[in-house]
PDB file of C-alpha atoms in Angstrom:
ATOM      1  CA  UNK A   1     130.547  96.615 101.596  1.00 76.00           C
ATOM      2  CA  UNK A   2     127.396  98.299 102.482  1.00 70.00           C
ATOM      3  CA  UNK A   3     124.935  95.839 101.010  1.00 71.00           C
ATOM      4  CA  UNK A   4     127.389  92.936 102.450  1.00 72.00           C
ATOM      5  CA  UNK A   5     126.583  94.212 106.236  1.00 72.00           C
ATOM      6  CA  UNK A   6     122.805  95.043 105.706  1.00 79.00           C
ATOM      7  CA  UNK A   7     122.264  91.836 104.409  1.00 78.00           C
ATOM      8  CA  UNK A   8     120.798  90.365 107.489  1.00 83.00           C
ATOM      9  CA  UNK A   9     118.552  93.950 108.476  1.00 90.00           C
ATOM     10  CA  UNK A  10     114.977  93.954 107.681  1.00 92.00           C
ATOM     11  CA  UNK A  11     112.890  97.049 107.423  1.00 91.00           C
ATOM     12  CA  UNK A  12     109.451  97.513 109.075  1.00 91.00           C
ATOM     13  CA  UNK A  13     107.405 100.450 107.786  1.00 89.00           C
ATOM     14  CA  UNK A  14     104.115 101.731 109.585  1.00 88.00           C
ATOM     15  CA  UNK A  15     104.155  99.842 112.830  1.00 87.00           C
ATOM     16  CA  UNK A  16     102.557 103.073 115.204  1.00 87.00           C
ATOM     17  CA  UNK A  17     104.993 104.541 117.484  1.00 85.00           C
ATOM     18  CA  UNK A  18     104.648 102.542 121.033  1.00 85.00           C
ATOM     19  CA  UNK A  19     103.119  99.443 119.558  1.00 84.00           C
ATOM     20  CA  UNK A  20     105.860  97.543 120.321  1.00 85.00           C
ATOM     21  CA  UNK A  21     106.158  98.351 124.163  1.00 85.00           C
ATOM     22  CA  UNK A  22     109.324  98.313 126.117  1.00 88.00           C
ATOM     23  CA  UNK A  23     110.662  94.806 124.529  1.00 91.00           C
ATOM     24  CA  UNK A  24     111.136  95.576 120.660  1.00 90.00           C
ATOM     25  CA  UNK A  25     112.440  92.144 119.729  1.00 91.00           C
ATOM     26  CA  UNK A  26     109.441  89.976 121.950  1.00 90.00           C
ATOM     27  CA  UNK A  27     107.133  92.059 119.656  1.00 90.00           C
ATOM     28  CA  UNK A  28     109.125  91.325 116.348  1.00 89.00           C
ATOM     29  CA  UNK A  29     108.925  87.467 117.089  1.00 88.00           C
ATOM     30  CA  UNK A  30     105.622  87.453 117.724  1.00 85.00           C
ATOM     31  CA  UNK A  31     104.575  89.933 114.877  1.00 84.00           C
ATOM     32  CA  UNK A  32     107.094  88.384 112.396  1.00 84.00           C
ATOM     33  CA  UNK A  33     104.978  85.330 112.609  1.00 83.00           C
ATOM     34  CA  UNK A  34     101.896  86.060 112.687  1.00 80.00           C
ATOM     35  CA  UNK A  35     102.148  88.458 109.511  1.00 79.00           C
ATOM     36  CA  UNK A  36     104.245  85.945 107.352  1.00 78.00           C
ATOM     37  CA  UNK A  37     102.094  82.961 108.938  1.00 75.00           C
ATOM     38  CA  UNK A  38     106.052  81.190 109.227  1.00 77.00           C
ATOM     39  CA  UNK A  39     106.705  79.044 112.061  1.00 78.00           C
ATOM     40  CA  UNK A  40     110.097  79.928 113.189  1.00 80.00           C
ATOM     41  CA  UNK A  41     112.861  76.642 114.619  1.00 81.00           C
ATOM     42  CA  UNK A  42     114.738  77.640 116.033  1.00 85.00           C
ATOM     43  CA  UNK A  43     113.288  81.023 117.359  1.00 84.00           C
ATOM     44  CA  UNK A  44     113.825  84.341 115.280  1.00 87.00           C
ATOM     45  CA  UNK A  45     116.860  86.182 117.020  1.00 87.00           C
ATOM     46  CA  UNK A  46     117.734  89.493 117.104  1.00 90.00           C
ATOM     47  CA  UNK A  47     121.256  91.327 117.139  1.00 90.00           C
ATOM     48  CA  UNK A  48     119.790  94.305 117.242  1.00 90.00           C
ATOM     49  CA  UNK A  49     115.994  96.047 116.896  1.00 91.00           C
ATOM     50  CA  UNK A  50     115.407  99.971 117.372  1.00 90.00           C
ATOM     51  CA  UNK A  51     113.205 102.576 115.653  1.00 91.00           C
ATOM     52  CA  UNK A  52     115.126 104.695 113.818  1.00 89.00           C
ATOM     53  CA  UNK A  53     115.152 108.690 113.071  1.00 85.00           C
ATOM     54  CA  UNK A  54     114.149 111.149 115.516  1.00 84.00           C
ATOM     55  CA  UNK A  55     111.166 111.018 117.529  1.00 80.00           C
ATOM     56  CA  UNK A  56     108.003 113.383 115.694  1.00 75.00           C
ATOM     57  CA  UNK A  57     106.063 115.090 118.091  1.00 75.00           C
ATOM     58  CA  UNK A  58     102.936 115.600 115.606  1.00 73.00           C
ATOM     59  CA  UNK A  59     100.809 112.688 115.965  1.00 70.00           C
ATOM     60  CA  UNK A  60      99.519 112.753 112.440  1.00 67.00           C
ATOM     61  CA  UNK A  61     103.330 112.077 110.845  1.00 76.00           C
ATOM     62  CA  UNK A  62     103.759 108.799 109.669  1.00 83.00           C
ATOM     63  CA  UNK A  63     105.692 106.722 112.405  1.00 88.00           C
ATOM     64  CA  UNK A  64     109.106 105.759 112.254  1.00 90.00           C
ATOM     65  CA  UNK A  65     110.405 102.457 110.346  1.00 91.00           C
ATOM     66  CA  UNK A  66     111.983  99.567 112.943  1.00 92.00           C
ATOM     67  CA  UNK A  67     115.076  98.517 111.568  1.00 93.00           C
ATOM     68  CA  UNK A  68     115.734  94.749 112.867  1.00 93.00           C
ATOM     69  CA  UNK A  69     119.124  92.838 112.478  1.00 92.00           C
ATOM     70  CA  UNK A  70     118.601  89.022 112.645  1.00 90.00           C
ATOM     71  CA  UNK A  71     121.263  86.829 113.764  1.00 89.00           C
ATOM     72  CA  UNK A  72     120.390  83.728 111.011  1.00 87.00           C
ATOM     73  CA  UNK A  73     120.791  85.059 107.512  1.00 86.00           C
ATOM     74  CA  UNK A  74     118.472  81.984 106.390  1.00 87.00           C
ATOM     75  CA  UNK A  75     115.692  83.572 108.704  1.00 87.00           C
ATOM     76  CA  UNK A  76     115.899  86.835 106.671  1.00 87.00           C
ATOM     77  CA  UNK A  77     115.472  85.264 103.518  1.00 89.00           C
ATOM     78  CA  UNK A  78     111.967  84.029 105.024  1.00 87.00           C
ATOM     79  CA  UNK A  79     110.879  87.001 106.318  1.00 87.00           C
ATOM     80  CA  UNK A  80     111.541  88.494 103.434  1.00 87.00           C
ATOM     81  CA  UNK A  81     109.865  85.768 100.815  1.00 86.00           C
ATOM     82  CA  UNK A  82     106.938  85.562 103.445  1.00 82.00           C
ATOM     83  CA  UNK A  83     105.949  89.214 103.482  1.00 81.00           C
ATOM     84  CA  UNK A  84     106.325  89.265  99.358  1.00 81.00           C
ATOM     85  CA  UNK A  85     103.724  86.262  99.288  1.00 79.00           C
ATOM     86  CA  UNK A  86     101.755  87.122 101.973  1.00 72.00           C
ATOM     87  CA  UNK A  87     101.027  91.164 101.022  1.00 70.00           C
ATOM     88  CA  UNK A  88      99.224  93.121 102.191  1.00 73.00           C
ATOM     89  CA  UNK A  89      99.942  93.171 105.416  1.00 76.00           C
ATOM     90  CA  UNK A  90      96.951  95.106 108.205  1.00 75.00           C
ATOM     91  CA  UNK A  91      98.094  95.876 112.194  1.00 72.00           C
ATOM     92  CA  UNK A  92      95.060  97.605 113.906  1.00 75.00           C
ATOM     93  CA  UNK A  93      93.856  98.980 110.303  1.00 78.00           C
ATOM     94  CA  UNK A  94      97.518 100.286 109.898  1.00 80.00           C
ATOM     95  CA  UNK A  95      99.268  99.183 106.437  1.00 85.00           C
ATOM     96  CA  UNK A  96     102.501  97.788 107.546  1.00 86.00           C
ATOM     97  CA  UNK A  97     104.990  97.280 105.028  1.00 87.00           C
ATOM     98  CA  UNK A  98     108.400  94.435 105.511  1.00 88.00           C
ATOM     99  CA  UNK A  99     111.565  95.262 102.873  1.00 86.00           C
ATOM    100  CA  UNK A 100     114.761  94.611 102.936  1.00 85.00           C
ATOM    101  CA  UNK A 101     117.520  97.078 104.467  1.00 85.00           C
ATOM    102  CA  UNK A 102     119.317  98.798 101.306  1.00 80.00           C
ATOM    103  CA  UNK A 103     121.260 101.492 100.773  1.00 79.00           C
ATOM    104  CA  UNK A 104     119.449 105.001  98.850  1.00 84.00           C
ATOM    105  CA  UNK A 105     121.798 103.460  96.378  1.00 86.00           C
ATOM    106  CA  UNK A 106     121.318 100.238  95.596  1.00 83.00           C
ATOM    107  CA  UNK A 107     117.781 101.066  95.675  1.00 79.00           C
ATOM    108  CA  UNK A 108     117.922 103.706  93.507  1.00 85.00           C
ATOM    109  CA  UNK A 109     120.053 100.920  90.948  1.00 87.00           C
ATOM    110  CA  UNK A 110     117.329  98.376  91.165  1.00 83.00           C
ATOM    111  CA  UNK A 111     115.069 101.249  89.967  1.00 85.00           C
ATOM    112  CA  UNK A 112     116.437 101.925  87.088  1.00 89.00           C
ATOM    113  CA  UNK A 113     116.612  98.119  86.410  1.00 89.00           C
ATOM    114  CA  UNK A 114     113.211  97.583  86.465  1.00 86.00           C
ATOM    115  CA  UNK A 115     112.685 101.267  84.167  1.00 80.00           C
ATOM    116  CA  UNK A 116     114.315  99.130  81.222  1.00 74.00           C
TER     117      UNK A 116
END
Protein backbone atom coordinates (compact mmCIF):
# COMPACT_ATOMS: atom_id res chain seq x y z
CA UNK A 1 0.00 0.00 0.00
CA UNK A 2 2.89 2.19 0.63
CA UNK A 3 4.72 1.77 -2.65
CA UNK A 4 1.06 1.93 -4.40
CA UNK A 5 0.64 5.76 -3.07
CA UNK A 6 4.34 6.89 -3.60
CA UNK A 7 4.22 5.80 -6.93
CA UNK A 8 3.70 9.14 -8.46
CA UNK A 9 6.44 11.13 -5.74
CA UNK A 10 9.79 11.90 -7.01
CA UNK A 11 12.73 12.67 -4.82
CA UNK A 12 15.13 15.63 -5.35
CA UNK A 13 18.40 15.44 -3.41
CA UNK A 14 20.90 18.50 -3.11
CA UNK A 15 18.90 21.35 -4.52
CA UNK A 16 20.40 24.31 -1.77
CA UNK A 17 17.92 25.43 0.66
CA UNK A 18 16.08 28.71 -0.95
CA UNK A 19 16.91 27.87 -4.52
CA UNK A 20 13.62 27.33 -5.32
CA UNK A 21 12.09 30.73 -4.05
CA UNK A 22 8.61 31.19 -2.83
CA UNK A 23 6.91 29.03 -5.84
CA UNK A 24 8.34 25.35 -5.37
CA UNK A 25 6.43 23.81 -8.26
CA UNK A 26 7.32 26.98 -11.05
CA UNK A 27 10.92 25.96 -10.11
CA UNK A 28 10.32 22.09 -10.49
CA UNK A 29 8.86 22.68 -14.09
CA UNK A 30 11.39 24.63 -15.13
CA UNK A 31 14.29 22.59 -13.46
CA UNK A 32 12.63 19.22 -14.34
CA UNK A 33 13.28 20.16 -17.88
CA UNK A 34 16.11 21.55 -18.21
CA UNK A 35 18.01 18.67 -16.21
CA UNK A 36 16.24 15.72 -18.10
CA UNK A 37 16.39 17.93 -21.45
CA UNK A 38 12.31 16.46 -21.76
CA UNK A 39 9.87 18.66 -23.26
CA UNK A 40 6.84 18.31 -21.18
CA UNK A 41 2.79 18.31 -23.20
CA UNK A 42 0.97 18.86 -21.49
CA UNK A 43 2.83 20.82 -18.66
CA UNK A 44 4.37 18.85 -15.59
CA UNK A 45 1.73 19.25 -12.67
CA UNK A 46 2.10 19.11 -9.27
CA UNK A 47 -0.27 17.75 -6.38
CA UNK A 48 1.96 18.59 -4.06
CA UNK A 49 5.92 19.93 -3.72
CA UNK A 50 7.58 20.78 -0.19
CA UNK A 51 11.04 20.26 1.34
CA UNK A 52 10.89 17.88 3.77
CA UNK A 53 12.55 17.37 7.44
CA UNK A 54 13.25 20.12 9.67
CA UNK A 55 14.92 23.18 8.78
CA UNK A 56 19.15 22.94 9.75
CA UNK A 57 20.41 26.00 10.96
CA UNK A 58 24.24 25.07 10.14
CA UNK A 59 24.89 26.15 6.74
CA UNK A 60 27.44 23.49 6.00
CA UNK A 61 24.62 20.43 6.46
CA UNK A 62 23.61 19.04 3.41
CA UNK A 63 20.14 20.62 2.39
CA UNK A 64 16.98 19.02 2.60
CA UNK A 65 15.52 16.60 -0.27
CA UNK A 66 12.13 18.17 -2.18
CA UNK A 67 9.71 15.59 -2.28
CA UNK A 68 7.32 16.33 -5.46
CA UNK A 69 3.95 14.48 -6.17
CA UNK A 70 3.01 14.68 -9.90
CA UNK A 71 -0.46 14.49 -10.95
CA UNK A 72 0.33 12.21 -14.44
CA UNK A 73 1.87 8.93 -13.44
CA UNK A 74 3.22 8.74 -17.21
CA UNK A 75 5.19 12.07 -16.39
CA UNK A 76 6.96 10.28 -13.48
CA UNK A 77 8.06 7.53 -15.43
CA UNK A 78 9.99 10.30 -17.59
CA UNK A 79 11.41 12.06 -15.03
CA UNK A 80 12.54 9.23 -13.72
CA UNK A 81 14.08 7.43 -17.11
CA UNK A 82 15.42 11.03 -17.99
CA UNK A 83 17.50 11.64 -14.89
CA UNK A 84 18.87 7.74 -15.16
CA UNK A 85 20.06 8.63 -18.84
CA UNK A 86 20.94 11.93 -18.40
CA UNK A 87 23.34 11.55 -14.95
CA UNK A 88 25.06 13.45 -13.59
CA UNK A 89 23.16 16.08 -12.96
CA UNK A 90 25.23 19.94 -11.84
CA UNK A 91 22.91 23.12 -10.32
CA UNK A 92 25.38 26.02 -9.52
CA UNK A 93 28.34 23.31 -9.01
CA UNK A 94 25.86 21.47 -6.62
CA UNK A 95 25.40 17.55 -7.44
CA UNK A 96 21.73 17.15 -7.56
CA UNK A 97 20.47 13.80 -7.48
CA UNK A 98 16.40 12.69 -8.97
CA UNK A 99 15.08 9.01 -7.42
CA UNK A 100 12.13 7.71 -6.97
CA UNK A 101 10.02 8.06 -3.58
CA UNK A 102 10.38 4.52 -1.71
CA UNK A 103 9.88 3.34 1.41
CA UNK A 104 13.40 2.51 3.89
CA UNK A 105 11.88 -0.79 2.96
CA UNK A 106 11.50 -1.44 -0.30
CA UNK A 107 14.74 0.14 -0.69
CA UNK A 108 16.41 -1.77 1.60
CA UNK A 109 14.69 -5.10 -0.58
CA UNK A 110 16.03 -3.88 -3.84
CA UNK A 111 19.42 -3.90 -2.02
CA UNK A 112 19.66 -7.05 -1.24
CA UNK A 113 18.47 -7.91 -4.83
CA UNK A 114 21.14 -6.47 -6.45
CA UNK A 115 23.79 -8.17 -3.42
CA UNK A 116 22.87 -11.62 -5.19
Amino acid sequence: MEDRSRRDNIRLLGIPENEEGTDIQAFLSSTLSKLTSLDFDPPLEFQRAQRVGPKHSDKSSRPRPIIACLLRHNQTRQILQGARSHRPFKVDQHDIRITADCPKETNERRKALLAL
